[in-house]
PDB file of C-alpha atoms in Angstrom:
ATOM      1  CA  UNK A   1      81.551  84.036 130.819  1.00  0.00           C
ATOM      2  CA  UNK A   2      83.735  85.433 128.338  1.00  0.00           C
ATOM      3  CA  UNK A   3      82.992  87.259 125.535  1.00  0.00           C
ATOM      4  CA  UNK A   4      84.652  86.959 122.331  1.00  0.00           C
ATOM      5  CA  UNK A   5      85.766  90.286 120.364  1.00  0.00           C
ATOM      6  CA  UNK A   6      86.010  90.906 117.144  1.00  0.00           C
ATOM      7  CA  UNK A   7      87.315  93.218 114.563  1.00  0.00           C
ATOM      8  CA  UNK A   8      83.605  95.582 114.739  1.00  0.00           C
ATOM      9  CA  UNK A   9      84.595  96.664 118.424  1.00  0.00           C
ATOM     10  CA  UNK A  10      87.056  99.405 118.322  1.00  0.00           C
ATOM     11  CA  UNK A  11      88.558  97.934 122.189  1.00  0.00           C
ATOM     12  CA  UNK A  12      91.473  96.474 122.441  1.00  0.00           C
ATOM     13  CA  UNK A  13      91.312  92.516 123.645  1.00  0.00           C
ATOM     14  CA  UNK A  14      93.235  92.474 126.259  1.00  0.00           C
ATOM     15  CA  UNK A  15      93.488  89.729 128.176  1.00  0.00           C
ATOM     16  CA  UNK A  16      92.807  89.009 132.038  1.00  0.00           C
ATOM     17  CA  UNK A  17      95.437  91.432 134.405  1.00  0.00           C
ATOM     18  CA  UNK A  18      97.987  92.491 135.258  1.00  0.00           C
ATOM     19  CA  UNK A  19      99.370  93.599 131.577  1.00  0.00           C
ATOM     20  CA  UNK A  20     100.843  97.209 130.683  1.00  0.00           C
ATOM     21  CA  UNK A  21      99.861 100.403 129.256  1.00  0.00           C
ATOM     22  CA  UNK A  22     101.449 102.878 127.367  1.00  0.00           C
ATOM     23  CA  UNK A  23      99.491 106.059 127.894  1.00  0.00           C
ATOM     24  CA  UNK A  24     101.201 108.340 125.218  1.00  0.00           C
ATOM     25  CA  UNK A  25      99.453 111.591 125.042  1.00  0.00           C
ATOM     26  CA  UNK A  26     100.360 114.357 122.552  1.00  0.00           C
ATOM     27  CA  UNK A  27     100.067 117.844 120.875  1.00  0.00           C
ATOM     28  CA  UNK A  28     100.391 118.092 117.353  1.00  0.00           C
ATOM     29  CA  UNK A  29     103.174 120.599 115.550  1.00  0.00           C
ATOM     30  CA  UNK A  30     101.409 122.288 112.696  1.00  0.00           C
ATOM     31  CA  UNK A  31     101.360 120.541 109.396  1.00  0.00           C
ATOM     32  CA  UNK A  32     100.985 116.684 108.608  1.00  0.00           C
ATOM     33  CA  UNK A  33     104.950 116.754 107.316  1.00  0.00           C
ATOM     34  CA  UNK A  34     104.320 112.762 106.649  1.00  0.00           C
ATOM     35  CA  UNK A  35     102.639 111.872 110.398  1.00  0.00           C
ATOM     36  CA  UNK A  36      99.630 110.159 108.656  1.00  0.00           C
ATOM     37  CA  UNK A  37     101.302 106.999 107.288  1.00  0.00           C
ATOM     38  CA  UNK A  38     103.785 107.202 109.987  1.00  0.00           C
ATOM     39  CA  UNK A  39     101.453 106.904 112.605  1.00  0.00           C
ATOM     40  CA  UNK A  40      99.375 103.918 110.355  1.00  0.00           C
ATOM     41  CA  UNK A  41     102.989 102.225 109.848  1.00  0.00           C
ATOM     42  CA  UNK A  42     103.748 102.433 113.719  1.00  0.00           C
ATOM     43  CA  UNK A  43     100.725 100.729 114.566  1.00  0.00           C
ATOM     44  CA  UNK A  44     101.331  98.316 111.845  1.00  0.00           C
ATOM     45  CA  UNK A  45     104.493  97.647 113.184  1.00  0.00           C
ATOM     46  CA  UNK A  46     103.386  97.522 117.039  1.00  0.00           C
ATOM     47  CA  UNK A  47     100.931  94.839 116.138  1.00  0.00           C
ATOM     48  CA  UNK A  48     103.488  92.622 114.779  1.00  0.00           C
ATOM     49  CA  UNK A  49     105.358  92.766 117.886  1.00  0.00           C
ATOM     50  CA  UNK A  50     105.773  89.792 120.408  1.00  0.00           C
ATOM     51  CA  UNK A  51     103.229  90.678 123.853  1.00  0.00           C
ATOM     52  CA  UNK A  52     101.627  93.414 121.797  1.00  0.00           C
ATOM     53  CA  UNK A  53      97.946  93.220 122.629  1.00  0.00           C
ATOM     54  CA  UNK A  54      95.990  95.908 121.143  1.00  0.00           C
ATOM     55  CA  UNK A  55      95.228  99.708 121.007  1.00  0.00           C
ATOM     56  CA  UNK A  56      92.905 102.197 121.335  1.00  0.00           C
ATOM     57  CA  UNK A  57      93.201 105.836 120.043  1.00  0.00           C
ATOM     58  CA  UNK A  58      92.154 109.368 119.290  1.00  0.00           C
ATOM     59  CA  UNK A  59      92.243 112.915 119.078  1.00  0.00           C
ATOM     60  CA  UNK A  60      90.769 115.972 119.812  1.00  0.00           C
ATOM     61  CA  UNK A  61      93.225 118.958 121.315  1.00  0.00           C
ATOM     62  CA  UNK A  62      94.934 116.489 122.188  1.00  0.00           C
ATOM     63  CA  UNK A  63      95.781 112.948 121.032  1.00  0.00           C
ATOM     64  CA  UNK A  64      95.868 109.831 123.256  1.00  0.00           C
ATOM     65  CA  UNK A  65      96.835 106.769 122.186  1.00  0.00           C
ATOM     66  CA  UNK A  66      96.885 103.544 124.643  1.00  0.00           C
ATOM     67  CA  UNK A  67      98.568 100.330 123.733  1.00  0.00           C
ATOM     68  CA  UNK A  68      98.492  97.654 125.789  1.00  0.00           C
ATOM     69  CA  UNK A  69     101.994  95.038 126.213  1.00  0.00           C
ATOM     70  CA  UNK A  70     102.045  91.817 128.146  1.00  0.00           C
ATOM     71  CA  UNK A  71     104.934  92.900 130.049  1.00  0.00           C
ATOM     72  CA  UNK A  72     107.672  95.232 130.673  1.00  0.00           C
ATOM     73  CA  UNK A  73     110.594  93.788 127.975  1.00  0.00           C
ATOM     74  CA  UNK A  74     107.667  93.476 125.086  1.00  0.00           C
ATOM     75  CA  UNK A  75     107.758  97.580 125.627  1.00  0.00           C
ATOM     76  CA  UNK A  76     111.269  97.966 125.468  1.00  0.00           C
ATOM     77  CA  UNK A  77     111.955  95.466 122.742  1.00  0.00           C
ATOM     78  CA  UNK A  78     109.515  98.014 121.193  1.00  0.00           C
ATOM     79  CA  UNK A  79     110.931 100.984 122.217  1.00  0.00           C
ATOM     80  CA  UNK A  80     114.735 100.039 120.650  1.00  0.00           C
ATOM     81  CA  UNK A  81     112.811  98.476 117.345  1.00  0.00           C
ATOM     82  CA  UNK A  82     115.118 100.518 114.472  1.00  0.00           C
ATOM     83  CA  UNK A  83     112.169 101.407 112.467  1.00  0.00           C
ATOM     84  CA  UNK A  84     110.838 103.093 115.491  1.00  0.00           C
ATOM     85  CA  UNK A  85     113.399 104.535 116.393  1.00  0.00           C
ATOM     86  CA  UNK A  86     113.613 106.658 113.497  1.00  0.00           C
ATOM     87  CA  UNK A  87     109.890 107.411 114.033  1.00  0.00           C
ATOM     88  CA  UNK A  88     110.580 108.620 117.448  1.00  0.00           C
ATOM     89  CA  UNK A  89     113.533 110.722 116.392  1.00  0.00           C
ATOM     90  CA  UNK A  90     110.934 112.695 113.671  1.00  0.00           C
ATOM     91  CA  UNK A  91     108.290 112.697 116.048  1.00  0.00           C
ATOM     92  CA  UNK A  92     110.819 115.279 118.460  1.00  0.00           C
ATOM     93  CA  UNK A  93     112.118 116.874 115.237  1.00  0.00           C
ATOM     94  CA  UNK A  94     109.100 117.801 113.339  1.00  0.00           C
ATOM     95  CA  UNK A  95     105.445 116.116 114.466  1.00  0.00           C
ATOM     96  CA  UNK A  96     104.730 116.908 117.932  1.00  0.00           C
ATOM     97  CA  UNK A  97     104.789 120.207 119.899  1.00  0.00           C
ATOM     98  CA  UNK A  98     105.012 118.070 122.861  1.00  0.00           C
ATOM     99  CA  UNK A  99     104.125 114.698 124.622  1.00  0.00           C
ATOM    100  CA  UNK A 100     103.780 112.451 127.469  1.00  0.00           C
ATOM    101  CA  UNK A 101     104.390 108.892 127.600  1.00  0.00           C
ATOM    102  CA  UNK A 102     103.283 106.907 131.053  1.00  0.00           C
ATOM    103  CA  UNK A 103     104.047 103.360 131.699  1.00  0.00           C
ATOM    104  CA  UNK A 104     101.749 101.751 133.628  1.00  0.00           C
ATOM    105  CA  UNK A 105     100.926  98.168 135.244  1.00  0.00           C
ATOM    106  CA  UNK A 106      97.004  97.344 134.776  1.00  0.00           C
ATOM    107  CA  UNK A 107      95.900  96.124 137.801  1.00  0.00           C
ATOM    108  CA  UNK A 108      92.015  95.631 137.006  1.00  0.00           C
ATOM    109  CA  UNK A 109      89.707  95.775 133.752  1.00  0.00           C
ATOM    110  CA  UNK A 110      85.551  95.983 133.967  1.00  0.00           C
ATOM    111  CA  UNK A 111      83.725  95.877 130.596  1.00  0.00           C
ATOM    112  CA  UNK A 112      80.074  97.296 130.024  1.00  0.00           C
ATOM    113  CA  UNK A 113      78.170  96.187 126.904  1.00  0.00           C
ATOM    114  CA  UNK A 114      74.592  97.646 126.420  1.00  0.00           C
ATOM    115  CA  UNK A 115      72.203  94.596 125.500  1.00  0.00           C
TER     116      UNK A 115
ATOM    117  CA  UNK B   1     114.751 120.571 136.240  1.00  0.00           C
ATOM    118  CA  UNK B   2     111.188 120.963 136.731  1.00  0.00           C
ATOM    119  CA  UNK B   3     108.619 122.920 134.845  1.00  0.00           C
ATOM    120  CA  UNK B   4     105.962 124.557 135.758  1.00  0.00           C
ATOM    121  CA  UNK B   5     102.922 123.384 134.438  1.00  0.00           C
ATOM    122  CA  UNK B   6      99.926 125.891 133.467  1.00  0.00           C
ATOM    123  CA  UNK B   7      96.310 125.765 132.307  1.00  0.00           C
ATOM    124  CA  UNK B   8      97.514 126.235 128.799  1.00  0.00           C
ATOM    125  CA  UNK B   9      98.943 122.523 128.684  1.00  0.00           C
ATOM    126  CA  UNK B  10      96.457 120.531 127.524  1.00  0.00           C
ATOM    127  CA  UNK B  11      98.652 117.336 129.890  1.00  0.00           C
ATOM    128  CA  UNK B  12      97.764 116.514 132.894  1.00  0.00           C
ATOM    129  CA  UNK B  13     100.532 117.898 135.564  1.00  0.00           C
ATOM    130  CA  UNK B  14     101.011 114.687 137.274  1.00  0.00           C
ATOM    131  CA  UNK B  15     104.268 114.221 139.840  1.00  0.00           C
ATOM    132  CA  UNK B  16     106.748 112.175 139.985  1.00  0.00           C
ATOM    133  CA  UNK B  17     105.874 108.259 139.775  1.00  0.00           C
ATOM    134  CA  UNK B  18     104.199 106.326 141.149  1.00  0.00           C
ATOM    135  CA  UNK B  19     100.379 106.864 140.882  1.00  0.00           C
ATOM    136  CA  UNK B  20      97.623 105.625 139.477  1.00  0.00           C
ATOM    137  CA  UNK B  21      95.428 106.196 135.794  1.00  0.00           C
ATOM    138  CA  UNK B  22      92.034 104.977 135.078  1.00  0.00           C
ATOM    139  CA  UNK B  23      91.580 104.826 131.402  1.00  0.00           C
ATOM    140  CA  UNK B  24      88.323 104.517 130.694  1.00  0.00           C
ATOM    141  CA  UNK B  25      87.496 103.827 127.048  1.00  0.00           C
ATOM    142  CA  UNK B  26      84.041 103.862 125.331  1.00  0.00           C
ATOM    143  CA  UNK B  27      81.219 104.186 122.650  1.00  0.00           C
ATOM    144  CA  UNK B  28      78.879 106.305 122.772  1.00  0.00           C
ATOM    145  CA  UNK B  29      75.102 105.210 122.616  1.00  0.00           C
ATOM    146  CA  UNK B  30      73.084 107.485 120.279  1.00  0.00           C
ATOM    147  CA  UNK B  31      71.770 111.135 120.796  1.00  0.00           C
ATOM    148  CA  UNK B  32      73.035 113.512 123.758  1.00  0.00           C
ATOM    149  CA  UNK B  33      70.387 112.649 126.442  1.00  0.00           C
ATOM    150  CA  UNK B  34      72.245 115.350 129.044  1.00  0.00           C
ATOM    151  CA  UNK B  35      75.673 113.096 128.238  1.00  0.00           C
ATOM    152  CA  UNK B  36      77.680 116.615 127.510  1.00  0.00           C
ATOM    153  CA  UNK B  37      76.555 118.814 130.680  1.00  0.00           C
ATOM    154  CA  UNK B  38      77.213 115.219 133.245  1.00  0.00           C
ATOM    155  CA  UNK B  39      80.634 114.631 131.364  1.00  0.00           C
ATOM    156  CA  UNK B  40      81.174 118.119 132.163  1.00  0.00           C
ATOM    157  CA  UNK B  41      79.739 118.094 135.519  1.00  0.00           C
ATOM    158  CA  UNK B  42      81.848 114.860 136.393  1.00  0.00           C
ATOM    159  CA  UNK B  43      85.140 116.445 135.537  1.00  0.00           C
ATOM    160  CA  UNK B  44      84.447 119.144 138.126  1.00  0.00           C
ATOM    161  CA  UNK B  45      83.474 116.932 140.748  1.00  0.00           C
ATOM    162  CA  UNK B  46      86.502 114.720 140.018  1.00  0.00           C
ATOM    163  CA  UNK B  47      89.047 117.919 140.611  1.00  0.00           C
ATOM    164  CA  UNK B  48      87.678 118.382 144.023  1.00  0.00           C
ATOM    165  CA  UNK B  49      87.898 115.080 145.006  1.00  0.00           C
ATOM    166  CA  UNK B  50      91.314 114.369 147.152  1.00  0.00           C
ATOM    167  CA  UNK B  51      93.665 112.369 145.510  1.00  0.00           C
ATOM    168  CA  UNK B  52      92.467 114.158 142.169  1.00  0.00           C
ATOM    169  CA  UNK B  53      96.027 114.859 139.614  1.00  0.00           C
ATOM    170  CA  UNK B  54      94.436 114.965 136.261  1.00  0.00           C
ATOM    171  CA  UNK B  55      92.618 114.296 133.568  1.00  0.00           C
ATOM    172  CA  UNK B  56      93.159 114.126 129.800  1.00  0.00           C
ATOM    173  CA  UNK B  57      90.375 113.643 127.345  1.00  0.00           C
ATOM    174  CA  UNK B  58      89.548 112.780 123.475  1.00  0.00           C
ATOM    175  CA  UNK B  59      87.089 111.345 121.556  1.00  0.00           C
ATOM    176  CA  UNK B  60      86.768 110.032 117.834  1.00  0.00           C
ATOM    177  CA  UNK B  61      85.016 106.786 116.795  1.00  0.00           C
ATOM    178  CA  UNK B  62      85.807 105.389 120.526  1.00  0.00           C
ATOM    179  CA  UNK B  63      86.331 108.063 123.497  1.00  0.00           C
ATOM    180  CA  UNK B  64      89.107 107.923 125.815  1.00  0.00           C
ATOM    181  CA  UNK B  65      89.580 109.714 129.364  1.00  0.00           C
ATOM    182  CA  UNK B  66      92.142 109.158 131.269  1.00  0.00           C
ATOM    183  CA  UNK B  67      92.227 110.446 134.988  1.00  0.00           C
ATOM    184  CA  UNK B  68      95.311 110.273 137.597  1.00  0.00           C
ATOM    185  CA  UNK B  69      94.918 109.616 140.814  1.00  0.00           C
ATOM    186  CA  UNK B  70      97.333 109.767 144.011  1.00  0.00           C
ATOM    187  CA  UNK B  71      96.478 105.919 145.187  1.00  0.00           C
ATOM    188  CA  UNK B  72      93.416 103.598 144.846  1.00  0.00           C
ATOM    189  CA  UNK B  73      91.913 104.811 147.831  1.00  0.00           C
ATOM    190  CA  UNK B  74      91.276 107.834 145.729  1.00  0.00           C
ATOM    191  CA  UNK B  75      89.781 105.852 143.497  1.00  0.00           C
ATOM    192  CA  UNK B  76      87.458 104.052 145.750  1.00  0.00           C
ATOM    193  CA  UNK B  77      86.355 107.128 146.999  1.00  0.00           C
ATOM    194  CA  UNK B  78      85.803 108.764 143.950  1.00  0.00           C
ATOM    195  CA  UNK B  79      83.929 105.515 143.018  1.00  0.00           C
ATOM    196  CA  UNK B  80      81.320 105.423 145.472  1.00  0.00           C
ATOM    197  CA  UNK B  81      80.435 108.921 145.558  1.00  0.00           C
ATOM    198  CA  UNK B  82      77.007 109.608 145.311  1.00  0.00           C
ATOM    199  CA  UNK B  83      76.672 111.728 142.248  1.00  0.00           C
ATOM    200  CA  UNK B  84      79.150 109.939 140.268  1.00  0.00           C
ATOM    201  CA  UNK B  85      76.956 107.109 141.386  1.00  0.00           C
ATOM    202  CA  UNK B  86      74.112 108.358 139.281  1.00  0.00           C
ATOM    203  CA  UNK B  87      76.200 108.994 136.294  1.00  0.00           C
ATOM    204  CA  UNK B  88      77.261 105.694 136.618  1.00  0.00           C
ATOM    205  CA  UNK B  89      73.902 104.520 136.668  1.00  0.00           C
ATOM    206  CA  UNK B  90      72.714 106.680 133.698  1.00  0.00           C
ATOM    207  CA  UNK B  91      75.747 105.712 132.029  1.00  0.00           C
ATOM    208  CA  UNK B  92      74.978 102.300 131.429  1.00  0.00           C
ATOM    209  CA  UNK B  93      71.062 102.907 130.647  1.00  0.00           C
ATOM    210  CA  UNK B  94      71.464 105.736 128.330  1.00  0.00           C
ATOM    211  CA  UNK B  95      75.142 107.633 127.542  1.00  0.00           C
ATOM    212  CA  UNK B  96      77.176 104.139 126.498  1.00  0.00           C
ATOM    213  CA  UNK B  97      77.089 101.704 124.177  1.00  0.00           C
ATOM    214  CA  UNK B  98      80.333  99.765 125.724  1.00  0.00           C
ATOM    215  CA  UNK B  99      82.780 100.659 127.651  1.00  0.00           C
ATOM    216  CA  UNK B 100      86.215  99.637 129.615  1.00  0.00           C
ATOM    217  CA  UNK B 101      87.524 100.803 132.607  1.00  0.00           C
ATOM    218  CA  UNK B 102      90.879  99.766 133.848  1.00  0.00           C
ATOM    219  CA  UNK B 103      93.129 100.282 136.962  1.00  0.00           C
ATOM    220  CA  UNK B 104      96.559 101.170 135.979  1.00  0.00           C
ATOM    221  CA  UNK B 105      99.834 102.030 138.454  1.00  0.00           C
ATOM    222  CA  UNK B 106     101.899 104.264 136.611  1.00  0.00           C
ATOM    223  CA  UNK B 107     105.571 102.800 136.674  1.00  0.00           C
ATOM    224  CA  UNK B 108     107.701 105.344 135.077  1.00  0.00           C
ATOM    225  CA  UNK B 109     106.597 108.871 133.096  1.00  0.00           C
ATOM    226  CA  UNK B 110     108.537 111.221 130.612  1.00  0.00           C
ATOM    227  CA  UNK B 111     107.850 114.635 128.890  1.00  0.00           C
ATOM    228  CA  UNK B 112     108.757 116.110 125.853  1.00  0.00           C
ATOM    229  CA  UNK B 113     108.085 119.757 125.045  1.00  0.00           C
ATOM    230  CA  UNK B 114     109.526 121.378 121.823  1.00  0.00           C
ATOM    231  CA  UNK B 115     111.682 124.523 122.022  1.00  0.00           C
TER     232      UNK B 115
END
């Protein structure tokens, strides 16, 4: 049975596997220096993209921010997209103290819901 | 040329791909009912378990943790545990409201670390 999701869950939809991940994981530099409405903008962007299926995100220490592609070209169509391009140049220059970004094939998804 | 990662890196020190992440995303049902000292409790167990690389952890209106893992016999293993079991259990009575858990072979990883 499948259940339909809607804008109150904060899970991304993603559809039946194999998809991707993005697992990008980061430490902020100090100061917001503009990385508020860059990060809004990015995901903005992403969304608009062709095999972009959804995201999930936050931050404690660190940040993690999944985002989950139907395939491998949607992330590197992505990846080379000018706008975020630019973004990733600032992000080395002057928003994060460091990072990790993982690419990874989802093989299998379980869901839980609490009745 | 490889650096040497330390308990002051927040990152998981995973090797070289491939291996696996389970990101497991969720909401929290209300009050702590012993949620903290298991979460805590599970992260210990999961570092002795072989086949154990990682984790990385935060949580805003959804939580995210996501653990590495050599293979998915790791996984299985880790799965079935008895303890972890319990959580499990407990998990979907009390601790969540929803969650996701997926099975994810990391393809490719990169690092950035400011100077």
């Amino acid at each position: 049975m499948k259940k339909i999701e809607n804008r109150s869950t904060p899970f991304a939809a993603t559809p039946k596997p194999p998809y991707y991940a993005v697992i990008f994981t980061s430490v902020r530099a100090e100061g917001d220096r503009g990385y508020v409405q860059m990060a809004s903008r990015m995901v903005e962007l992403a969304r608009k993209q062709e095999g972009f299926l959804g995201v999930e995100s936050a931050r404690e220490e660190i940040g993690i921010t999944v985002s989950y592609w139907r395939d491998r070209e949607s992330i590197e169509r992505w990846k080379v997209d000018a706008e975020h391009r630019i973004a990733q140049k600032y992000g080395k220059e002057k928003w994060y103290a460091a990072y990790r970004i993982r690419i990874a094939k989802v093989e299998e998804e379980k869901r839980f819901e609490s009745k």
